[in-house]
């Protein structure tokens, strides 16, 4: 039967085994081998399954937002709205150590040092190093610091929010590949973009409240950057392979190498980034290599039907619960926040049992389902859920924590993928499609609301720490941080209460003992302070700060030998400890061991050239002992290093005045007063200078200003009285 018209022709491309193409004659038929026909039917069936899943979500995702541009715009907008409240927050929690106290952010630290330091600025070779190696993340902090002109938290927060927005947008493409596969037409266009599935999964990811720590906490940038390059590496690997028509899969060496490079970059942002290699391997086996997992499992089970024992882990179930119900969030889950399960009768045993039953069910479906598309989706979803979590699982090495919201940033993508697949399956098998749509929209809305609330809690440390009290009331670190925040604000009474609770919850919490001991010392409750600090150093003998604080208390109790021994022990455990050398110098000064005092203070300034107190004490001691020339030299040296320190100006001005260098002394006094105009002693000593110099009217003026600022200053009153009598005598002579 003949056929006419443009739509009737059949074009067969060359591709036979012998390399020659065949062309059918007029009226002839085109023969296609059964093998190729079966492959085509398999591909068509797979594409149909993918399209069917996407169609099941039709009543949830409107068609108007399906074009890629609009889908990404919606996801990006929603992700920014969720965390926008954190844009003007403070540096909180770990931000202080990783940013404010991290010398690697400052211009005077060579860029090369970033490759030899850990995330917190310590040398990797140091025994105190955290060993977390994230030089590229630290580099972005340094760029932030340079561009913003200092430690202005807003610019740091804005970058984090934008990074999350970019990652969420990128997730649209990632989920499109995971749900839709990599089947291409002969013209290089992908057959199934899975627009509804990818959009819903990306929205679920964008609004998940468990991401708040990564986005609202500046330190979370390591997780954000690691996730960004992780996803770029995965997409680059996908770009390297494509499957077209009847052709075998082709690959590009360039994209493979680029994917490996991006994986390395992800690792240098956060150690977790290295797991992208595992995910790429799983994707390669399942999607590109088309491994029939069901057939392989059947062969394995045929040979050996034994199954490995499963290790039930309660902490894994808590991580899973945070993904499923992210309402109870805490900045720290350590120190008693999660009580240990000590008996099989504990009801919490049901949590890991439920988790592993769910995982086993999903794994069985991923391995044994007759539906190849379901196997692929579930396996990739589980891969995205589990593989990035492995470095934090404590299975291979100890990581110092058991639950941390930040490590769930990438695994949450796998959870969102599985949840989207579940909604599609539920929608397919129920008639109440509007109810399913309402549940999905409800989850999105509630998660957005929770993100906004949680972002507000991360704006400052007081809100962040107090928010954890209701979530983890048994966490000693939570009470410690609330107490520290109160102490920093001057509320010592409330701080003591929280520090005591921290010690009660964790009797070996040496940092809480140290801080509580410091407050008690300032309140002159020296006996209890000594007991606490002594206990702290017994528990942790190398706790240098506690040894130093114990020395200060013992010095106040006039137990000088014990104080000296405590200071020496602190320096033994921390050789570069300028504050301890300063306090040791004060001890020697009290004992009139002037040479030893000067040496200790000199050590403090060598280790910390900007140690103003040590410089000041050296000047004052040399001044008091009559070594004016040496005092002047030390004062000038100090001002060269710290030119804007008004206390050093004041001390040097006193020395110059005694040396009768009145003009230079006056200039320094006036400069110090300009920097600190309400210091009564500055005006009083300038008045003394004018008194000696013979500028009596100026002396009278500054005596009066000094007494207005501090009416109780006896020395100033006496000097002012002497000046008034002298002025009265001069007036009588003139008369």
XYZ file of C-alpha atoms in Angstrom:
735
model
C 0.000 0.000 0.000
C 1.550 3.247 -1.129
C 1.750 6.369 0.995
C 2.025 9.951 -0.157
C 2.773 13.147 1.687
C 5.496 14.511 3.897
C 4.305 12.693 6.956
C 4.542 9.221 5.381
C 8.287 8.844 4.769
C 10.405 6.709 7.094
C 14.052 7.687 7.368
C 16.511 5.061 8.584
C 19.955 6.264 9.660
C 23.083 4.257 8.977
C 24.161 2.073 11.848
C 24.251 -1.548 10.730
C 26.986 -3.858 12.026
C 28.805 -3.787 8.687
C 28.789 -0.018 8.591
C 26.623 0.179 5.460
C 23.203 1.784 5.372
C 20.293 0.136 3.547
C 17.608 2.007 1.702
C 14.230 0.455 0.994
C 13.054 0.390 -2.575
C 9.675 1.575 -3.742
C 6.911 -0.284 -2.055
C 9.502 -2.147 0.024
C 9.299 -2.558 3.803
C 11.805 -1.523 6.416
C 12.968 -4.317 8.688
C 14.111 -3.536 12.208
C 15.779 -6.199 14.285
C 13.894 -7.543 17.306
C 16.741 -6.529 19.632
C 16.592 -2.865 18.677
C 12.824 -2.931 18.801
C 12.909 -4.309 22.329
C 15.354 -1.582 23.400
C 13.124 1.090 21.939
C 10.099 -0.352 23.709
C 12.068 -0.391 27.005
C 13.054 3.232 26.601
C 9.536 4.231 25.683
C 8.187 2.381 28.726
C 10.675 4.129 31.015
C 9.809 7.541 29.586
C 6.124 6.711 29.995
C 6.658 5.812 33.670
C 8.513 9.072 34.294
C 5.813 11.076 32.570
C 3.134 9.207 34.481
C 4.693 10.132 37.849
C 4.884 13.766 36.832
C 1.283 13.744 35.633
C 0.158 12.462 39.053
C 1.214 15.823 40.509
C -0.816 17.829 38.001
C -3.417 18.879 40.570
C -0.702 20.145 42.970
C 1.581 22.095 40.616
C -0.235 24.442 38.205
C 0.842 24.364 34.584
C 1.532 28.115 34.595
C 4.717 27.700 36.666
C 6.116 24.709 34.778
C 8.416 26.528 32.299
C 11.944 26.244 33.736
C 12.432 29.991 34.119
C 9.254 30.472 36.144
C 9.871 27.340 38.185
C 13.337 28.565 39.166
C 12.023 32.066 39.840
C 9.378 30.697 42.227
C 11.886 28.458 44.033
C 14.448 31.243 44.320
C 11.910 33.746 45.617
C 10.479 31.350 48.199
C 13.937 30.350 49.442
C 14.921 33.994 49.968
C 11.665 34.870 51.728
C 12.096 31.989 54.192
C 15.434 33.195 55.553
C 15.317 36.941 54.829
C 14.838 37.760 58.532
C 18.394 36.718 59.286
C 20.019 39.286 56.968
C 20.752 41.814 59.729
C 21.555 39.329 62.497
C 24.675 39.343 64.653
C 27.617 36.981 64.662
C 26.370 34.199 66.932
C 27.659 31.002 68.541
C 30.586 29.559 66.531
C 30.774 32.700 64.341
C 32.912 34.385 67.010
C 35.698 31.798 66.795
C 35.509 31.132 63.048
C 35.270 34.782 61.989
C 35.883 37.460 64.635
C 38.789 35.661 66.338
C 40.144 34.063 63.174
C 43.360 35.808 62.135
C 43.187 34.199 58.690
C 40.563 36.787 57.707
C 42.899 39.723 58.228
C 45.131 41.195 55.562
C 48.302 40.804 57.643
C 47.975 37.001 57.458
C 49.549 35.655 54.217
C 47.072 33.945 51.912
C 49.328 30.912 51.822
C 48.667 30.297 55.521
C 45.046 29.396 54.734
C 46.304 26.124 53.238
C 48.134 25.210 56.435
C 45.444 26.227 58.940
C 42.188 24.622 59.986
C 38.744 26.226 59.742
C 39.280 28.126 63.005
C 42.688 29.590 62.161
C 44.910 27.133 64.069
C 47.809 25.336 62.419
C 46.798 21.839 61.321
C 49.932 20.446 62.963
C 48.924 21.837 66.364
C 47.603 19.481 69.024
C 44.724 21.910 69.629
C 43.672 21.976 65.967
C 40.113 20.911 65.162
C 41.497 19.313 61.949
C 38.566 20.662 59.919
C 40.179 21.682 56.609
C 38.043 24.207 54.682
C 40.427 26.752 53.146
C 38.086 27.893 50.366
C 35.317 28.697 52.841
C 37.771 30.726 54.936
C 38.853 32.497 51.744
C 35.253 33.631 51.123
C 35.105 34.946 54.705
C 38.310 36.855 54.053
C 36.896 38.352 50.847
C 33.719 39.274 52.766
C 35.817 40.976 55.441
C 37.836 42.905 52.836
C 34.860 44.071 50.755
C 32.748 45.103 53.737
C 35.637 46.897 55.427
C 35.578 44.882 58.643
C 33.424 42.589 60.714
C 30.014 43.794 59.564
C 27.726 40.770 59.897
C 25.101 41.927 57.403
C 27.288 41.290 54.363
C 28.178 37.811 55.672
C 24.509 36.953 56.243
C 23.405 38.261 52.845
C 25.926 36.025 51.080
C 24.624 32.983 52.974
C 21.016 33.775 52.063
C 21.937 34.231 48.392
C 23.907 30.973 48.406
C 20.879 29.073 49.710
C 18.735 30.734 47.045
C 21.190 29.706 44.330
C 21.395 26.140 45.630
C 17.594 25.873 45.761
C 17.354 27.059 42.150
C 20.052 24.570 41.163
C 17.988 21.840 42.833
C 15.354 22.249 40.111
C 17.887 20.962 37.561
C 19.211 18.286 39.932
C 15.753 16.884 40.660
C 14.891 17.113 36.965
C 17.777 14.743 36.234
C 17.009 12.470 39.186
C 13.314 12.140 38.327
C 13.537 12.405 34.538
C 16.750 10.558 33.741
C 19.219 11.316 30.947
C 17.450 10.138 27.812
C 17.975 12.446 24.858
C 16.545 12.816 21.390
C 18.779 12.603 18.338
C 18.914 16.404 18.413
C 20.333 16.438 21.936
C 17.182 17.409 23.853
C 16.212 15.546 27.006
C 13.040 13.521 26.662
C 11.596 14.025 30.142
C 12.317 17.078 32.305
C 9.880 15.974 35.069
C 8.825 19.615 35.621
C 6.223 19.015 38.329
C 8.264 16.526 40.360
C 11.427 18.617 40.210
C 9.596 21.830 41.150
C 7.804 20.281 44.135
C 10.985 18.611 45.435
C 12.954 21.853 45.005
C 10.270 23.793 46.914
C 10.315 21.244 49.734
C 14.097 21.630 49.880
C 14.012 25.445 49.732
C 11.628 25.803 52.687
C 12.953 23.078 54.987
C 13.503 24.583 58.474
C 16.424 22.253 59.231
C 18.479 24.460 56.901
C 18.209 27.459 59.244
C 21.503 26.752 61.003
C 23.385 26.638 57.699
C 21.772 29.802 56.327
C 21.314 32.017 59.406
C 24.598 31.009 61.053
C 27.537 32.449 59.120
C 29.672 29.386 59.903
C 27.084 27.382 57.940
C 28.623 28.781 54.760
C 30.921 25.764 54.724
C 27.878 23.524 54.257
C 26.363 25.880 51.678
C 29.515 26.090 49.570
C 30.104 22.361 49.911
C 26.535 21.715 48.732
C 26.849 24.180 45.842
C 29.949 22.561 44.367
C 28.633 19.080 45.225
C 25.588 19.746 43.033
C 27.659 21.379 40.287
C 29.933 18.328 40.281
C 26.921 16.025 40.014
C 25.401 18.044 37.165
C 28.786 18.172 35.434
C 28.991 14.383 35.639
C 25.484 14.127 34.187
C 26.518 16.511 31.418
C 29.357 14.178 30.515
C 26.965 11.376 29.550
C 23.976 11.312 27.265
C 21.864 8.617 25.687
C 20.404 9.318 22.245
C 17.986 7.320 20.190
C 19.498 3.992 19.136
C 23.041 5.139 19.917
C 25.061 3.884 22.823
C 25.780 6.327 25.660
C 28.496 8.835 24.818
C 30.666 10.754 27.223
C 32.847 13.846 27.313
C 36.236 13.658 29.020
C 36.120 17.412 29.650
C 32.933 17.194 31.708
C 34.201 14.190 33.660
C 37.399 16.040 34.598
C 35.428 19.180 35.427
C 33.136 17.118 37.659
C 36.145 15.713 39.533
C 37.589 19.226 39.915
C 34.291 20.565 41.271
C 34.159 17.621 43.684
C 37.620 18.592 44.953
C 36.461 22.201 45.368
C 33.418 20.943 47.329
C 35.747 18.983 49.613
C 37.895 22.091 50.242
C 34.754 23.957 51.271
C 33.456 21.181 53.566
C 34.827 17.672 54.037
C 31.395 16.228 53.234
C 31.854 17.350 49.618
C 34.000 14.312 48.808
C 30.873 12.121 48.982
C 29.792 13.445 45.573
C 32.130 10.834 44.094
C 30.027 8.124 45.730
C 26.800 9.644 44.464
C 28.209 9.967 40.943
C 29.222 6.308 41.092
C 25.703 5.247 42.116
C 24.217 7.409 39.369
C 26.649 5.968 36.839
C 25.753 2.382 37.781
C 21.987 2.862 37.851
C 21.243 5.438 35.177
C 24.155 5.386 32.762
C 25.237 1.767 33.149
C 21.595 0.605 33.522
C 22.520 -2.050 36.065
C 19.546 -4.324 36.722
C 19.652 -4.246 40.507
C 16.769 -6.710 40.839
C 18.573 -9.311 38.746
C 21.805 -8.816 40.684
C 20.049 -9.159 44.058
C 18.298 -12.315 42.916
C 21.670 -13.828 41.976
C 23.217 -12.858 45.303
C 20.288 -14.229 47.310
C 20.400 -17.427 45.287
C 23.980 -17.945 46.385
C 23.686 -16.796 49.981
C 20.431 -16.042 51.709
C 22.029 -14.817 54.911
C 21.521 -11.170 55.861
C 23.800 -8.972 57.903
C 22.635 -7.842 61.306
C 21.361 -4.295 61.439
C 22.828 -1.811 63.895
C 19.942 0.140 65.357
C 21.041 3.653 66.160
C 18.833 6.048 67.996
C 20.741 9.114 66.781
C 20.034 8.263 63.152
C 16.334 8.209 63.951
C 16.616 11.680 65.495
C 18.272 12.978 62.339
C 15.449 11.424 60.331
C 12.889 13.021 62.670
C 14.450 16.452 62.123
C 13.877 16.000 58.388
C 10.355 14.712 58.865
C 9.229 17.162 61.563
C 11.668 20.104 61.831
C 9.818 21.921 64.603
C 12.139 21.205 67.540
C 15.439 22.715 66.437
C 18.471 23.435 68.616
C 21.847 25.051 67.932
C 23.595 22.252 69.845
C 22.498 18.676 70.587
C 25.352 17.614 72.885
C 25.882 17.301 76.663
C 22.800 15.474 77.840
C 20.449 16.901 75.227
C 19.765 13.315 74.138
C 19.791 10.932 77.126
C 21.313 7.537 76.381
C 19.121 4.469 76.012
C 20.288 2.211 78.840
C 17.782 -0.646 78.644
C 15.729 -2.503 76.065
C 12.620 -1.445 77.976
C 13.118 2.214 77.055
C 10.210 3.273 74.827
C 12.624 5.186 72.595
C 13.870 1.871 71.231
C 10.835 2.055 68.954
C 12.373 5.051 67.136
C 15.379 3.251 65.578
C 13.189 0.208 64.942
C 10.709 2.376 63.030
C 13.537 4.081 61.127
C 15.121 0.848 59.984
C 11.779 -0.692 59.084
C 11.128 2.292 56.844
C 14.621 2.145 55.359
C 14.412 -1.599 54.797
C 11.063 -1.144 53.115
C 12.448 1.552 50.837
C 15.604 -0.458 50.127
C 13.550 -3.535 49.272
C 11.458 -1.468 46.875
C 14.604 0.112 45.444
C 16.203 -3.295 44.860
C 13.330 -5.636 44.159
C 10.513 -3.633 42.583
C 9.409 -4.870 39.160
C 9.068 -1.241 38.112
C 12.508 -0.128 36.880
C 11.592 3.537 37.154
C 10.581 3.123 40.806
C 13.841 1.274 41.493
C 15.860 4.096 39.971
C 14.033 6.915 41.762
C 14.153 5.214 45.170
C 17.799 4.216 44.820
C 18.887 7.698 43.789
C 16.768 9.268 46.537
C 18.282 6.947 49.158
C 21.735 7.610 47.707
C 21.269 11.370 48.043
C 19.919 10.839 51.566
C 22.573 8.447 52.876
C 25.859 9.054 51.007
C 26.361 12.748 52.002
C 25.458 11.800 55.590
C 28.114 9.075 55.892
C 31.006 11.376 57.002
C 28.841 12.546 59.927
C 27.537 9.077 60.817
C 30.448 8.128 63.152
C 30.643 4.809 61.288
C 34.151 5.328 59.897
C 35.647 7.854 62.331
C 34.525 9.959 65.288
C 33.351 13.430 64.331
C 32.634 14.892 67.772
C 28.842 15.097 67.523
C 25.876 12.775 67.098
C 23.165 15.153 65.859
C 23.775 18.413 63.987
C 21.241 20.156 61.795
C 23.899 21.571 59.476
C 25.004 18.134 58.245
C 21.467 17.461 56.974
C 21.643 20.188 54.314
C 22.584 17.872 51.440
C 20.827 14.713 52.725
C 17.595 16.707 52.862
C 17.639 16.744 49.049
C 17.240 12.959 49.076
C 14.447 13.242 51.627
C 12.633 15.815 49.460
C 13.003 13.544 46.440
C 11.514 10.556 48.298
C 8.716 12.720 49.708
C 7.846 14.021 46.246
C 7.797 10.471 44.878
C 5.538 9.470 47.778
C 3.100 12.295 47.087
C 2.987 11.261 43.436
C 2.267 7.638 44.345
C -0.372 8.674 46.889
C -2.056 10.970 44.404
C -2.160 8.169 41.858
C -3.893 5.699 44.171
C -6.407 7.998 45.867
C -9.496 9.777 44.673
C -9.027 12.593 47.191
C -6.512 14.466 45.085
C -7.547 17.848 46.475
C -6.787 16.606 49.975
C -3.290 15.549 48.866
C -2.769 18.953 47.258
C -3.934 20.669 50.469
C -1.495 18.575 52.544
C 1.426 19.477 50.250
C 0.587 23.183 50.290
C 0.122 22.996 54.054
C 3.571 21.459 54.514
C 5.136 24.148 52.312
C 3.360 26.936 54.196
C 4.152 25.563 57.671
C 7.816 25.037 56.748
C 8.053 28.589 55.376
C 6.563 29.915 58.614
C 8.973 27.820 60.693
C 11.940 29.063 58.625
C 10.948 32.675 59.255
C 10.541 32.089 62.997
C 13.796 30.156 63.267
C 15.704 32.756 61.224
C 14.547 35.371 63.721
C 15.909 33.246 66.568
C 19.313 33.149 64.853
C 19.508 36.960 64.653
C 21.286 37.251 68.006
C 22.760 34.955 70.612
C 20.252 35.736 73.360
C 17.273 34.564 71.274
C 19.215 31.621 69.848
C 20.363 30.290 73.207
C 17.031 30.831 74.967
C 15.156 29.098 72.151
C 17.101 25.934 73.000
C 16.016 25.840 76.652
C 12.599 24.392 75.799
C 14.025 21.951 73.232
C 17.009 20.641 75.224
C 16.496 21.522 78.911
C 18.996 18.809 79.907
C 21.772 20.201 77.681
C 24.463 21.695 79.916
C 25.948 23.634 76.994
C 22.634 25.433 76.414
C 22.578 26.675 80.029
C 26.269 27.562 79.785
C 25.710 29.704 76.683
C 22.677 31.458 78.176
C 24.776 32.202 81.260
C 27.708 33.474 79.215
C 25.430 35.760 77.215
C 23.960 37.184 80.438
C 27.431 37.649 81.946
C 28.609 39.525 78.842
C 25.666 41.887 79.333
C 26.554 42.458 82.979
C 23.747 40.423 84.539
C 25.978 38.371 86.818
C 23.237 37.214 89.195
C 21.246 35.522 86.425
C 24.442 34.228 84.822
C 25.429 32.480 88.064
C 22.104 30.645 88.106
C 22.582 29.249 84.604
C 26.247 28.373 85.175
C 25.307 26.456 88.322
C 22.632 24.558 86.392
C 25.185 23.702 83.685
C 27.543 22.285 86.326
C 24.671 20.385 87.966
C 23.720 18.789 84.639
C 27.344 18.014 83.786
C 29.545 17.854 86.922
C 32.661 17.687 84.722
C 31.856 20.789 82.646
C 35.150 22.616 83.264
C 34.331 25.650 81.099
C 31.195 26.352 83.148
C 33.238 25.968 86.353
C 35.857 28.379 85.003
C 33.338 31.071 84.061
C 31.402 30.665 87.304
C 34.659 30.909 89.245
C 35.517 34.144 87.424
C 32.192 35.765 88.351
C 32.500 34.666 91.970
C 36.031 36.102 92.017
C 34.718 39.470 90.800
C 32.038 39.360 93.525
C 34.809 38.660 96.066
C 33.439 35.196 96.850
C 36.989 33.919 96.682
C 36.672 30.693 98.670
C 34.046 29.108 96.394
C 35.812 30.477 93.322
C 39.025 28.708 94.377
C 37.141 25.440 94.991
C 35.517 25.532 91.539
C 38.724 26.393 89.695
C 40.704 23.774 91.609
C 38.118 21.166 90.647
C 38.283 22.283 87.006
C 42.053 21.764 86.792
C 41.755 18.404 88.553
C 39.284 17.241 85.916
C 41.297 18.737 83.036
C 44.922 19.235 84.126
C 45.903 20.999 80.872
C 43.153 23.661 81.127
C 45.465 26.688 80.968
C 42.779 29.372 81.409
C 41.502 27.741 84.604
C 45.056 27.569 85.990
C 45.530 31.272 85.296
C 42.203 32.212 86.898
C 43.043 30.031 89.890
C 46.298 31.974 90.204
C 44.386 35.282 90.206
C 42.127 34.043 93.023
C 45.079 32.739 95.032
C 46.843 36.066 94.545
C 43.770 37.849 95.928
C 43.826 35.469 98.911
C 47.501 36.460 99.506
C 48.623 32.900 98.764
C 51.453 34.121 96.580
C 53.506 30.927 96.226
C 50.443 28.910 95.154
C 49.475 31.711 92.751
C 52.938 31.716 91.150
C 52.798 27.934 90.773
C 49.349 28.160 89.113
C 50.573 30.812 86.672
C 53.639 28.729 85.818
C 51.452 25.664 85.232
C 49.195 27.662 82.896
C 52.223 28.811 80.871
C 53.526 25.240 80.805
C 50.326 24.090 79.076
C 50.044 27.182 76.855
C 53.443 28.661 76.136
C 52.146 31.633 74.190
C 49.869 33.027 76.882
C 50.332 36.829 77.134
C 47.496 37.379 79.640
C 49.063 34.886 82.023
C 52.448 36.619 81.776
C 50.653 39.892 82.533
C 49.042 38.460 85.684
C 52.329 36.877 86.712
C 53.915 40.331 86.397
C 51.244 41.789 88.690
C 52.055 39.105 91.264
C 55.772 39.959 91.122
C 54.966 43.676 91.419
C 52.921 42.984 94.585
C 55.944 41.118 95.957
C 58.270 44.030 94.997
C 60.144 41.727 92.605
C 60.385 44.541 90.086
C 62.838 42.964 87.652
C 60.766 39.788 87.454
C 57.628 41.878 86.976
C 59.184 43.834 84.101
C 60.395 40.625 82.454
C 56.944 39.049 82.703
C 55.264 42.104 81.203
C 57.892 42.266 78.470
C 57.097 38.627 77.601
C 53.416 39.569 77.401
C 54.138 42.387 74.922
C 56.415 40.190 72.822
C 53.649 37.616 72.468
C 50.938 40.261 72.038
C 52.377 43.646 70.966
C 48.993 45.351 71.436
C 48.759 44.295 75.113
C 48.045 47.769 76.462
C 47.819 46.756 80.140
C 51.279 45.190 80.121
C 52.815 48.284 78.464
C 51.062 50.570 80.934
C 52.225 48.620 83.957
C 55.816 48.709 82.725
C 55.654 52.504 82.302
C 54.023 53.011 85.703
C 56.463 50.706 87.531
C 59.492 52.392 85.960
C 57.958 55.789 86.741
C 57.285 54.871 90.384
C 60.823 53.546 90.850
C 62.367 56.744 89.454
C 63.565 55.265 86.133
C 62.089 58.118 84.111
C 64.351 57.752 81.074
C 63.565 54.043 80.751
C 59.874 54.704 81.376
C 59.882 57.301 78.598
C 61.573 54.884 76.179
C 59.053 52.133 76.944
C 56.162 54.595 76.578
C 57.355 55.785 73.177
C 57.853 52.183 72.039
C 54.325 51.315 73.140
C 52.746 54.296 71.367
C 54.483 53.374 68.129
C 52.737 49.989 68.285
C 49.399 51.262 69.637
C 49.254 54.922 68.550
C 45.600 55.543 69.479
C 45.634 54.134 73.015
C 44.667 57.033 75.314
C 45.804 55.214 78.484
C 49.338 54.950 77.087
C 49.243 58.648 76.148
C 48.238 59.441 79.731
C 51.006 57.327 81.292
C 53.703 58.731 79.022
C 52.421 62.282 79.580
C 52.906 61.806 83.349
C 56.500 60.679 82.792
C 57.262 63.599 80.454
C 55.747 66.039 82.947
C 58.061 64.767 85.707
C 60.975 65.143 83.281
C 59.893 68.805 82.776
C 59.061 68.228 79.115
C 55.917 70.250 79.633
C 54.974 71.053 76.056
C 55.126 67.460 74.850
C 53.389 66.287 78.008
C 50.578 68.803 77.503
C 50.043 67.646 73.912
C 49.696 64.010 75.015
C 47.321 64.918 77.879
C 45.082 66.899 75.522
C 45.103 64.085 72.983
C 44.162 61.552 75.674
C 41.335 63.834 76.908
C 40.020 64.230 73.376
C 39.834 60.435 73.070
C 38.326 59.979 76.546
C 36.913 63.323 77.754
C 35.146 62.001 80.870
C 38.233 60.575 82.586
C 38.595 62.601 85.798
C 42.219 61.520 86.327
C 43.210 62.840 82.886
C 41.953 66.338 83.728
C 43.384 66.114 87.254
C 46.907 65.200 86.117
C 46.829 67.803 83.325
C 45.930 70.330 86.037
C 48.967 69.177 88.043
C 51.124 69.701 84.936
C 49.810 73.232 84.491
C 50.275 73.823 88.224
C 53.967 72.873 87.984
C 54.361 74.741 84.721
C 52.932 77.935 86.173
C 49.783 78.078 84.006
C 47.594 78.519 87.066
C 44.358 79.567 85.341
C 44.453 76.460 83.141
C 45.325 74.357 86.176
C 42.261 75.789 88.028
C 40.019 75.023 85.038
C 41.057 71.363 84.796
C 40.987 70.800 88.568
C 37.376 71.944 88.539
C 36.476 69.722 85.553
C 38.125 66.756 87.281
C 36.183 67.362 90.510
C 32.930 67.659 88.591
C 33.593 64.243 87.073
C 34.787 62.710 90.373
C 34.009 64.768 93.481
C 35.518 62.086 95.755
C 39.102 62.337 94.429
C 41.060 63.340 97.566
C 44.354 64.063 95.786
C 42.667 66.395 93.337
C 40.846 68.168 96.184
C 44.138 68.731 98.039
C 45.911 70.038 94.938
C 42.962 72.267 94.087
C 43.011 73.630 97.639
C 46.735 74.410 97.363
C 46.158 76.176 94.039
C 43.312 78.304 95.434
C 45.429 79.393 98.399
C 48.277 80.307 96.061
C 45.929 82.302 93.840
C 44.512 84.096 96.876
C 48.037 85.004 98.060
C 48.887 86.326 94.604
C 45.736 88.459 94.602
C 46.632 89.926 98.011
C 50.131 90.784 96.774
C 48.680 92.504 93.734
C 46.326 94.516 95.931
